XYZ file of C-alpha atoms in Angstrom:
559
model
C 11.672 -24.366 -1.424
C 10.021 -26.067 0.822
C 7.189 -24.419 2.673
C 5.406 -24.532 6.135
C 1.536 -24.364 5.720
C -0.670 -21.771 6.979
C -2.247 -24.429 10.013
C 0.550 -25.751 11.309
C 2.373 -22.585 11.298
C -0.653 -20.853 13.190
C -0.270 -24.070 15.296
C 3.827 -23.564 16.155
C 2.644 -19.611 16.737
C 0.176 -20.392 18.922
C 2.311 -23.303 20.517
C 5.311 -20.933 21.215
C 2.798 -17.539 22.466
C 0.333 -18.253 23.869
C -0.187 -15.662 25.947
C 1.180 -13.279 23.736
C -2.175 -10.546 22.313
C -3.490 -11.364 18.866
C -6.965 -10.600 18.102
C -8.256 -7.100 18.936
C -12.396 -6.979 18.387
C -14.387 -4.137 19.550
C -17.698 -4.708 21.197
C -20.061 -2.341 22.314
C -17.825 0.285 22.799
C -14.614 -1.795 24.294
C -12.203 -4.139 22.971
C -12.140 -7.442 23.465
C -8.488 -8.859 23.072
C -7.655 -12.328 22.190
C -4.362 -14.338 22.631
C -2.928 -16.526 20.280
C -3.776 -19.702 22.863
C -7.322 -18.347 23.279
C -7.808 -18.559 19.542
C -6.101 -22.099 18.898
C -8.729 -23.410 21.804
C -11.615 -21.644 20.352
C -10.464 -22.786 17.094
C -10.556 -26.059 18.124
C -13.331 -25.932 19.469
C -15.129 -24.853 15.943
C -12.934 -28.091 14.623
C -15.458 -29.943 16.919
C -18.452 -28.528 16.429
C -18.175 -28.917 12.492
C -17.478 -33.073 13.329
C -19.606 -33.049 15.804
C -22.288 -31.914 12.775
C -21.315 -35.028 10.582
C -19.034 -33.145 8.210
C -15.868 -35.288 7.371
C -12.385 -33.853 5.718
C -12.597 -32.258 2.281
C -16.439 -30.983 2.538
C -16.514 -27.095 1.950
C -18.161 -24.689 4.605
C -18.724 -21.028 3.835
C -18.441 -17.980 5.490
C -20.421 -14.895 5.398
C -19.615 -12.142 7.231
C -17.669 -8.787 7.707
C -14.352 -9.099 9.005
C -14.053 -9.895 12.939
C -12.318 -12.023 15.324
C -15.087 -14.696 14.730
C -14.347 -15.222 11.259
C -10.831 -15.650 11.551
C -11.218 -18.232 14.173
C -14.205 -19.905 12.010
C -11.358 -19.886 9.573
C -8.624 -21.740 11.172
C -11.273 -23.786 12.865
C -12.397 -25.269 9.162
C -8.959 -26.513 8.498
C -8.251 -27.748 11.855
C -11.009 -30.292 10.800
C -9.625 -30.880 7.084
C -12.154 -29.213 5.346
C -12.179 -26.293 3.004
C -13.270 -22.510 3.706
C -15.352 -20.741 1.314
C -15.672 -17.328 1.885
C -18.269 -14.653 0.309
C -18.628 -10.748 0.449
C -20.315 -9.723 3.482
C -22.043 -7.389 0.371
C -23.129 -9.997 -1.782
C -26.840 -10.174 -3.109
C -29.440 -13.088 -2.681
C -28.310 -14.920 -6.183
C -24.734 -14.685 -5.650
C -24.875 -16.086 -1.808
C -27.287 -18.815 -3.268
C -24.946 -19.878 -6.275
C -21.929 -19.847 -4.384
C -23.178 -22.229 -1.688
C -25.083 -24.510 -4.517
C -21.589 -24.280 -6.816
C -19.385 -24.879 -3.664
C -21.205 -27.823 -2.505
C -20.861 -25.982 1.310
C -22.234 -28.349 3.943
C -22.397 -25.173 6.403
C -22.212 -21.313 7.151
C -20.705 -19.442 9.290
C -23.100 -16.248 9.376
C -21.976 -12.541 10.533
C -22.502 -8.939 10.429
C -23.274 -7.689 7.034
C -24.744 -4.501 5.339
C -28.065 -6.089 5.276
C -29.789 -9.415 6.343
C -32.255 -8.965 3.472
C -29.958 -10.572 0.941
C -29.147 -13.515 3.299
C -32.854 -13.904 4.341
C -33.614 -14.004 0.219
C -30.789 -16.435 -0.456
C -31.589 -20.484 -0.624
C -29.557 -21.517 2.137
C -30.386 -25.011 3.191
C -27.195 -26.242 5.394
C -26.924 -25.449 8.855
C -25.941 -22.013 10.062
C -23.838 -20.776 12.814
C -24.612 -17.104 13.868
C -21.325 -14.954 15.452
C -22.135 -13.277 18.609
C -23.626 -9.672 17.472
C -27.007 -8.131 17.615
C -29.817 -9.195 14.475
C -27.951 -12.253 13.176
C -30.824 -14.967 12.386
C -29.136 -18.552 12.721
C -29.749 -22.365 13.077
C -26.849 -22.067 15.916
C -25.706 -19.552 18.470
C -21.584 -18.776 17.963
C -21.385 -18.899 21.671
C -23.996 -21.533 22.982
C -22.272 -23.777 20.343
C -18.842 -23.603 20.951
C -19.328 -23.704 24.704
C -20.692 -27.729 24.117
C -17.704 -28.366 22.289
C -14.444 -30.148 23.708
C -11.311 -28.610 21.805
C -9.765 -31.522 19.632
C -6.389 -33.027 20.456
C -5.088 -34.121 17.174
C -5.984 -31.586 14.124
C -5.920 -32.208 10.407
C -2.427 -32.097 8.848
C -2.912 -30.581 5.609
C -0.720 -31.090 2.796
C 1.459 -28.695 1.142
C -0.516 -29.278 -2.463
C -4.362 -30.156 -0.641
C -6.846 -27.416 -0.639
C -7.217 -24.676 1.773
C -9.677 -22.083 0.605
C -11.935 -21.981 -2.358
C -11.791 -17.825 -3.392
C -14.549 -16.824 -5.291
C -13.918 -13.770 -8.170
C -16.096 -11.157 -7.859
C -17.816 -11.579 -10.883
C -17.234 -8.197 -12.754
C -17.764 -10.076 -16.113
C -20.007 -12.709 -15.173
C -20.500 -15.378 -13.028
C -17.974 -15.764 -10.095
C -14.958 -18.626 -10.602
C -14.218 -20.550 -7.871
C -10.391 -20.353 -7.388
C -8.883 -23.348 -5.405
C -6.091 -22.259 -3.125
C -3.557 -24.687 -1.894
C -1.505 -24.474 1.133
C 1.450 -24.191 -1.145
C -0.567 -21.428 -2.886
C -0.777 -19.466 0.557
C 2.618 -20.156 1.919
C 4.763 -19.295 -1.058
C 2.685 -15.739 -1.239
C 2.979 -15.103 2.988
C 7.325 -16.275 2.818
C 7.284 -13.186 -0.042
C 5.313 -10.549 1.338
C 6.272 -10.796 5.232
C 9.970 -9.695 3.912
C 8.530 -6.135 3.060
C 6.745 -5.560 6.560
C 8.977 -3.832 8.828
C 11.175 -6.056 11.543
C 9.704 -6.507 14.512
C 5.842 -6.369 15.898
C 3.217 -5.157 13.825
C 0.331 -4.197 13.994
C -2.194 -4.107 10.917
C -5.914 -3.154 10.416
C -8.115 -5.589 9.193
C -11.170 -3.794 7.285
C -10.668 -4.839 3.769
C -13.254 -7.947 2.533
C -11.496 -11.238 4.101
C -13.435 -12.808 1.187
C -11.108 -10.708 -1.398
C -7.755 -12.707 -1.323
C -5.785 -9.274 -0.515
C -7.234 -9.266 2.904
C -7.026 -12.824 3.339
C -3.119 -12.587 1.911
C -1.642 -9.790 3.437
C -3.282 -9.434 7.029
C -4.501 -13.226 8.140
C -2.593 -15.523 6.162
C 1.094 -13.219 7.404
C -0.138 -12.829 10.889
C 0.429 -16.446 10.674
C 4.419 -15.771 9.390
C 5.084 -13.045 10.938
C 4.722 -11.442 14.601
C 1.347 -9.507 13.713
C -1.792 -8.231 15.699
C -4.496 -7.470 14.317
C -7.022 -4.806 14.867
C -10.985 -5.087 13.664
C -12.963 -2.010 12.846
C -16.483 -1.737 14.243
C -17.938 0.387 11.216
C -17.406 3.143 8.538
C -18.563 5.190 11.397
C -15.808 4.480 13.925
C -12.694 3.669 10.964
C -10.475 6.581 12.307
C -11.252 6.170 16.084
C -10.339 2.811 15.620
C -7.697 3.423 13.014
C -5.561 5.744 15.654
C -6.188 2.887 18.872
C -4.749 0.316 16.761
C -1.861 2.757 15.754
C -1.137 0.362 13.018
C 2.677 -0.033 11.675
C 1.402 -1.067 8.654
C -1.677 -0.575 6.663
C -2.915 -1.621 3.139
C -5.885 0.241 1.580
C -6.925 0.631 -1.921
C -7.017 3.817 -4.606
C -10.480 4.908 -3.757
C -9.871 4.926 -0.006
C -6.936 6.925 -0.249
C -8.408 9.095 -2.450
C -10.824 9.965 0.726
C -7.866 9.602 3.113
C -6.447 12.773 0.511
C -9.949 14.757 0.437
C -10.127 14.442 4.296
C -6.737 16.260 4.379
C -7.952 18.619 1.876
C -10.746 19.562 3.568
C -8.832 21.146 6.745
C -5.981 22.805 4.523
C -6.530 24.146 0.590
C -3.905 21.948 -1.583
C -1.633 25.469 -2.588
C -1.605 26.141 1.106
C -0.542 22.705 1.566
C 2.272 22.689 -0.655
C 3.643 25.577 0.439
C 4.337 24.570 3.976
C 5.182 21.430 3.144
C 7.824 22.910 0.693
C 9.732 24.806 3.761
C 12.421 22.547 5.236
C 11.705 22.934 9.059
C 7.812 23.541 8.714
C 7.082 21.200 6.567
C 8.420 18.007 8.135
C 6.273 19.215 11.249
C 3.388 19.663 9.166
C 3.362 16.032 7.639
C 4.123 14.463 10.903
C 0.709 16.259 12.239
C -0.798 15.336 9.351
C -0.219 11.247 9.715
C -0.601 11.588 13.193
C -4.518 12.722 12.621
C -4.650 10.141 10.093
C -4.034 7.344 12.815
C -0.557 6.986 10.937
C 1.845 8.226 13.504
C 4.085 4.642 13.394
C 3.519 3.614 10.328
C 6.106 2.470 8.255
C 4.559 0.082 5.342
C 2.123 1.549 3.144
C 0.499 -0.460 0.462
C -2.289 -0.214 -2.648
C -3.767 -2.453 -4.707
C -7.097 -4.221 -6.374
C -6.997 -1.042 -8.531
C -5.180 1.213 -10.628
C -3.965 4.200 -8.501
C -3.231 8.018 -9.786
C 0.123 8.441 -10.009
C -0.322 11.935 -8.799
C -2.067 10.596 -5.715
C 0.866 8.892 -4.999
C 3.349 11.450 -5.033
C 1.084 13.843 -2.937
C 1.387 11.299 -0.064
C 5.110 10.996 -0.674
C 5.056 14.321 0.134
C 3.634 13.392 3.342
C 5.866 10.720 3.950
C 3.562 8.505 3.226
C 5.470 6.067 1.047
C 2.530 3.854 -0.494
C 3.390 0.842 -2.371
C 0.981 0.089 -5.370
C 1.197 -3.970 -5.436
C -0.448 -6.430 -8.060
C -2.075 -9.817 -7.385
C -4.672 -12.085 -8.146
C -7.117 -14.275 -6.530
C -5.058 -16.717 -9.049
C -1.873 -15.635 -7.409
C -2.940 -15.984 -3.765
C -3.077 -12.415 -3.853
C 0.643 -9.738 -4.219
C 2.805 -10.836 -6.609
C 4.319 -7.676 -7.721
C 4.920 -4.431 -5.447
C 7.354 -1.533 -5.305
C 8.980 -2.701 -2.701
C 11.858 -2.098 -1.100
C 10.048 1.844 -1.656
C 11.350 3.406 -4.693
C 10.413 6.968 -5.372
C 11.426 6.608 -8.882
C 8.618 3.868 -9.330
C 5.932 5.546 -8.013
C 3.236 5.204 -11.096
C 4.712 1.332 -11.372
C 3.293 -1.961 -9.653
C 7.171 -2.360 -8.837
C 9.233 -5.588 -9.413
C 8.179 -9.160 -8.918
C 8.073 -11.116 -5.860
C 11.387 -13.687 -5.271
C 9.086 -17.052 -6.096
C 7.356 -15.438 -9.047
C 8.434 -14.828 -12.752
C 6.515 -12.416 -15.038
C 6.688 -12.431 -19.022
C 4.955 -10.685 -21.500
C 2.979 -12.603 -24.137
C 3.581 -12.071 -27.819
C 0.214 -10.337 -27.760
C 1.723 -8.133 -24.680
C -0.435 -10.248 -22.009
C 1.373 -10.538 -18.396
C 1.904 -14.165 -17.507
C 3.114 -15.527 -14.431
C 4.418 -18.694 -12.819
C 5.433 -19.932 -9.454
C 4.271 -21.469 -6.338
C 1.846 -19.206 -5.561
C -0.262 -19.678 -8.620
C -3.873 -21.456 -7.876
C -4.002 -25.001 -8.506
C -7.710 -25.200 -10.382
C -10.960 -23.195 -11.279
C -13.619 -25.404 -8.893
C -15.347 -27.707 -11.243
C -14.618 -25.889 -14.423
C -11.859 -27.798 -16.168
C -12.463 -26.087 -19.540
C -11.851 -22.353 -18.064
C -8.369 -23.814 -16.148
C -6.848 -25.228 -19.590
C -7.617 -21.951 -20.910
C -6.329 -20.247 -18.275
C -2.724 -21.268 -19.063
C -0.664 -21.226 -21.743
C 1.807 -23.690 -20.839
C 2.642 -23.811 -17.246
C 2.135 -19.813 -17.517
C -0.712 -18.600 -16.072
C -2.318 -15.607 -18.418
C -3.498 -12.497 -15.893
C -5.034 -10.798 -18.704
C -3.447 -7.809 -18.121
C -1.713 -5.658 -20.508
C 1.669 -4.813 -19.038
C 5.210 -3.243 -20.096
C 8.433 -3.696 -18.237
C 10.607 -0.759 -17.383
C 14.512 -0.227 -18.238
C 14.748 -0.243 -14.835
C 12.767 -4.070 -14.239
C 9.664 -2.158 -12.806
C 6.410 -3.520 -14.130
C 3.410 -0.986 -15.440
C 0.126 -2.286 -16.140
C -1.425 -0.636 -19.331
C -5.178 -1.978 -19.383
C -6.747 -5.645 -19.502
C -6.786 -7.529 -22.459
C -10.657 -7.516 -22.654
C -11.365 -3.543 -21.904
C -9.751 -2.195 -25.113
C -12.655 -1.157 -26.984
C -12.230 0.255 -30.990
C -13.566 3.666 -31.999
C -15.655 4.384 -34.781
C -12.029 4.928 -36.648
C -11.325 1.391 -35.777
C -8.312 2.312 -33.211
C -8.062 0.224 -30.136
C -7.803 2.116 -26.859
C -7.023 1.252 -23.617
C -9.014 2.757 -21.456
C -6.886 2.309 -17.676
C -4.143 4.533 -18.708
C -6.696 7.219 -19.409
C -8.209 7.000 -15.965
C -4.981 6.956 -13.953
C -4.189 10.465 -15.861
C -7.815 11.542 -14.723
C -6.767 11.020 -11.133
C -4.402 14.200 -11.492
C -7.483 15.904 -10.315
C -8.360 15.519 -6.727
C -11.837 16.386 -7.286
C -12.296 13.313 -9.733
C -13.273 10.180 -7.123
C -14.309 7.862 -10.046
C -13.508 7.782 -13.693
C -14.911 5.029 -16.504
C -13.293 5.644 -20.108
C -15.460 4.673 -22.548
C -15.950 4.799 -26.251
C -16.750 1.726 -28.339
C -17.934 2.966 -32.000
C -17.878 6.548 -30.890
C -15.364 8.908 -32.687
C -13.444 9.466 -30.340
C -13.698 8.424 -25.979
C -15.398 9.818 -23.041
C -14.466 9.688 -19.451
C -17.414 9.262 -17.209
C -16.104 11.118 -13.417
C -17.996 11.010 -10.212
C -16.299 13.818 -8.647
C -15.988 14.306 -4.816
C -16.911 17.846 -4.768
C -18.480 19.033 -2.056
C -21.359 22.067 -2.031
C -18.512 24.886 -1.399
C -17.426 23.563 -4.768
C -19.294 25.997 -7.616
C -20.526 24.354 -10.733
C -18.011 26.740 -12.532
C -15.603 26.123 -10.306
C -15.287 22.432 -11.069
C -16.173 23.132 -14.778
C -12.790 24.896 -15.038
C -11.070 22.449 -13.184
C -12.611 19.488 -15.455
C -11.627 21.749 -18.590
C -7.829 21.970 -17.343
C -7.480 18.200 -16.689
C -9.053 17.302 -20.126
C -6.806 20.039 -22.000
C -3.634 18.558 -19.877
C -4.589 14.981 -19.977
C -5.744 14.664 -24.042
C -2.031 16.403 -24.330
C -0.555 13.278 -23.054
C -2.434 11.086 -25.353
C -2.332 10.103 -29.032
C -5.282 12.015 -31.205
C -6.953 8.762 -31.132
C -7.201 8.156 -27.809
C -7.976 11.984 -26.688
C -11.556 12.533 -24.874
C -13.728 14.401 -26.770
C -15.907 15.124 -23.484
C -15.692 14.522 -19.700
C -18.939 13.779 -18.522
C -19.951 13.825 -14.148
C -21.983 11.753 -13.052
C -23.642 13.070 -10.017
C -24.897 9.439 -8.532
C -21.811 7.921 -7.679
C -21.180 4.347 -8.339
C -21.197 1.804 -5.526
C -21.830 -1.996 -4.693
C -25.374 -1.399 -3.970
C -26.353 0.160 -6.806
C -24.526 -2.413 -8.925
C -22.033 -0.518 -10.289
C -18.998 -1.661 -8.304
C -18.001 -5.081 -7.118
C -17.405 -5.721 -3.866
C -13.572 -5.059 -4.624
C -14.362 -1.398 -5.400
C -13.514 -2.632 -9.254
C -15.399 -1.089 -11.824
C -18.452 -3.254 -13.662
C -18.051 -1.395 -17.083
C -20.300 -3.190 -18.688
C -23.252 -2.009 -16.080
C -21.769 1.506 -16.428
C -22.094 1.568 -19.959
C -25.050 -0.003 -19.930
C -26.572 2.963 -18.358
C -25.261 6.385 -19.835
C -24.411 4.515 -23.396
C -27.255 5.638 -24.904
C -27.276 9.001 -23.681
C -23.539 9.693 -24.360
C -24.215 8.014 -28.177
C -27.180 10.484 -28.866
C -25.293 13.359 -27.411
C -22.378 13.002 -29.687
C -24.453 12.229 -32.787
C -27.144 15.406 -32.305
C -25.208 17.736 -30.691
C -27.471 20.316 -29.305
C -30.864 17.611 -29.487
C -31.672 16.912 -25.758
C -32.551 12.808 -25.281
C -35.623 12.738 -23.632
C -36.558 11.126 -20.517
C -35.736 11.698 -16.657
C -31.798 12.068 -17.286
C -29.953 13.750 -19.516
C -26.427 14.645 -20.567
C -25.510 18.186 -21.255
C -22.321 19.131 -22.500
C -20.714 22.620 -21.991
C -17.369 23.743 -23.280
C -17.037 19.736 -23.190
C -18.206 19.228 -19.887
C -21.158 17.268 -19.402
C -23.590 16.407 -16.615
C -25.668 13.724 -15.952
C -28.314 14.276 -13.260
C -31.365 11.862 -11.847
């Protein structure tokens, strides 16, 4: 097939609407709105600026910043002038900022609002920086002093279909981050498949998800590009459902642990039995969901989607109860981000990652390993030849992901290749399945299988009970899901104990990556011991500041 890349179909968008709205960034309170010609100028203007510097076509410059306006145009801006973004997590830490700069060879930044300007101020940075227009951003250059000395160029860079665009950095949940080199192809192929799911017509989408994951990047600013989208920018975790209700988005992608909040939210107004019932009578009910979205800020939407995570099954038929039909999808950074999705909506897939996209073929390995090929699939690992050739087995790129194929073509991932862990009766278990049976309860927020050389697994759970929640009450609720769930399960792979955590796990404290993935190895690494000398003297306390204490198989851990 042969593709349009992602500049010059920005530049035939821009060409044809100018004056049609685009960019939606609040500011102090308002919203500043940006037109499709607005941003080509201003992107060409940044085209300028970065020549203007001495960088020529090909050199990398980085970005690092939460999402906004500015970092879209930065964006654009970097391959109007032939060179190659590199974006990292507005949440990354001093060591990963300095060794994706140093790895990338970037010859600039583009600097932004992030969590904290401690990690920035602790990172090596030695290229030139150019600060976006908000308050407490330290930089070599001022967004809008800069821009304002530049004359928009005339004649852009003309990519080709197979150069690179983007340089994607993993986020590192087994090590050090892989640079993943995106081609225009790459981007293009991925955008032609996922703009046919969006509903026809204008949309308008909610960009709040890390532009430095490739989801974001994907599904909200590389299809804005295909398709007739504005987008929407939230201010902060604050202000998410005041701005998620102006924006009135018609479609909106989130992922499992943010709908598990979207859930307790609900919960919190209405008890769950109460729920049901209404939503059970035929005239009541409908009016019930339909108040329900509409306080949601989901009043017109029509496309829901998950992904970067397993999702509860059960979660997803309580919001198809709603009529909130959510998609679970499956990408890559390696795949320029969806390549499978339930989609066209199929209640009878719910639980599934769907079917795959039209330019994409999926196998199974003899070994039961997904493996994918098509023109969406990255072109290299950024100098690291040796992890590329391993990457493929043929022209088939191996995900790593366990998966099984349903009668019905529907795909269902079953674990990754590298989380089965064997028990001290030398049975392999996967622990993903596990967890997505965990999220039957809506008090569990969090759940990390584990269970390497123990007789038989654990489930770590953060739960997102709140103080109106007994001890007991959640006890018994812990005890039913581990009765119901271990009688799903083979007798190997049944949990001899659910233990809650009562710190939850988060980017900061190193426990998450900036995906909302688990890092199971840091998990581990922290309640292995305790866990191991629970099981093996029962009743014998560890000592120290935190301990585990099972009850009727419930266990706590407490700082």
């Amino acid at each position: 097939m042969d593709y349009i890349g992602p500049l010059q179909q920005f530049k035939q968008r821009a060409l044809a609407t100018p004056q049609q709205p685009y960019l939606h960034q609040p500011v102090d309170g308002n919203w500043k709105v940006y037109s499709w010609g607005e941003v080509d100028d201003l992107a060409r203007r940044v085209a300028s600026g970065l020549q203007a510097m001495g960088l020529e076509q090909g050199d990398r410059v980085a970005l690092l910043a939460k999402n906004s306006a500015e970092w879209l145009i930065a964006d654009i801006g970097i391959a109007m002038a032939g060179m190659i973004s590199v974006p990292i997590y507005a949440t990354a830490g001093a060591n990963t900022i300095s060794y994706v700069l140093e790895h990338s060879d970037s010859k600039a930044l583009f600097v932004g609002k992030l969590d904290s300007q401690s990690a920035l101020a602790a990172a090596n940075i030695d290229v030139p920086t150019i600060g976006f227009p908000y308050a407490g951003i330290e930089a070599t250059l001022s967004w809008n002093a800069w821009l304002a000395e530049q004359t928009p160029i005339e004649v852009t860079a003309d990519p080709g279909l197979d150069d690179a665009f983007t340089i994607v950095y993993t986020s590192g949940s087994t090590g050090k981050p892989k640079g993943v080199v995106l081609t225009s192809r790459n981007l293009a192929a991925a955008s032609n498949d996922v703009v046919a799911w969006l509903p026809e017509g204008h949309n308008r989408i909610v960009s709040y998800l890390p532009l430095a994951h490739i989801t974001e990047r994907s599904m909200v600013t590389m299809n804005s590009f295909y398709s007739s989208i504005e987008i929407f920018y939230n201010d902060s975790l604050d202000t998410f459902v005041d701005d998620l209700r102006h924006a009135n988005p018609t479609a909106f992608i989130s992922v499992p642990r943010l709908w598990a909040k979207f859930q307790s939210k609900v919960l919190d107004q209405i008890p769950d039995k109460k729920l049901q019932r209404l939503l059970s009578m035929p005239f009541v009910g409908k009016r019930v969901a339909k108040k329900i979205r509409r306080q949601l800020g989901f009043e017109d939407c029509e496309f829901f989607g998950s992904g970067s995570a397993p999702i509860s099954p059960e979660l997803l038929r309580w919001f198809h109860r709603l009529g909130v039909n959510i998609a679970e999808g499956w990408g890559m950074s390696e795949t320029s981000g969806a390549s499978c999705t339930n989609q066209p909506f199929k209640a009878s897939q719910l639980g599934t990652i769907g079917t795959a996209c039209k330019s994409v073929e999926l196998k199974t390995s003899a070994s039961g390993e997904l493996l994918i090929r098509g023109p969406s699939v990255f072109k290299e690992y950024y100098k690291n030849p040796q992890a590329t050739a391993e990457a493929f087995e043929g022209d088939w790129f191996k995900t790593g992901d366990k998966a099984v194929q349903r009668s019905d073509g529907a795909w269902v991932i079953v674990g990754r290749v590298k989380e089965q862990f064997k028990t001290a009766k030398g049975k392999y278990v996967a622990p993903v399945p596990i967890e997505s049976l965990l999220g039957s309860n809506s008090f569990i927020e969090q759940s990390c299988v584990l269970g390497s050389g123990l007789p038989q697994p654990v489930a770590l759970v953060v739960t997102n009970a709140g103080s109106s929640v007994s001890r007991d009450e959640l006890n018994q609720s812990l005890a039913a899901t581990l009765e119901s769930v271990n009688a799903q399960l083979e007798s190997h792979q049944r949990l001899s104990n659910i233990v809650v955590c009562e710190e939850p796990w988060t980017i900061e404290n190193d426990m998450l990556t900036p995906t909302l993935k688990l890092k199971r190895d840091r998990i581990e690494a922290r309640y292995r011991q305790l866990i191991e000398n629970e099981v093996a003297y029962s009743g014998n306390k560890p000592s120290g500041n935190t301990s585990v204490q099972f009850d009727n198989k419930i266990g706590w851990i407490t700082s």
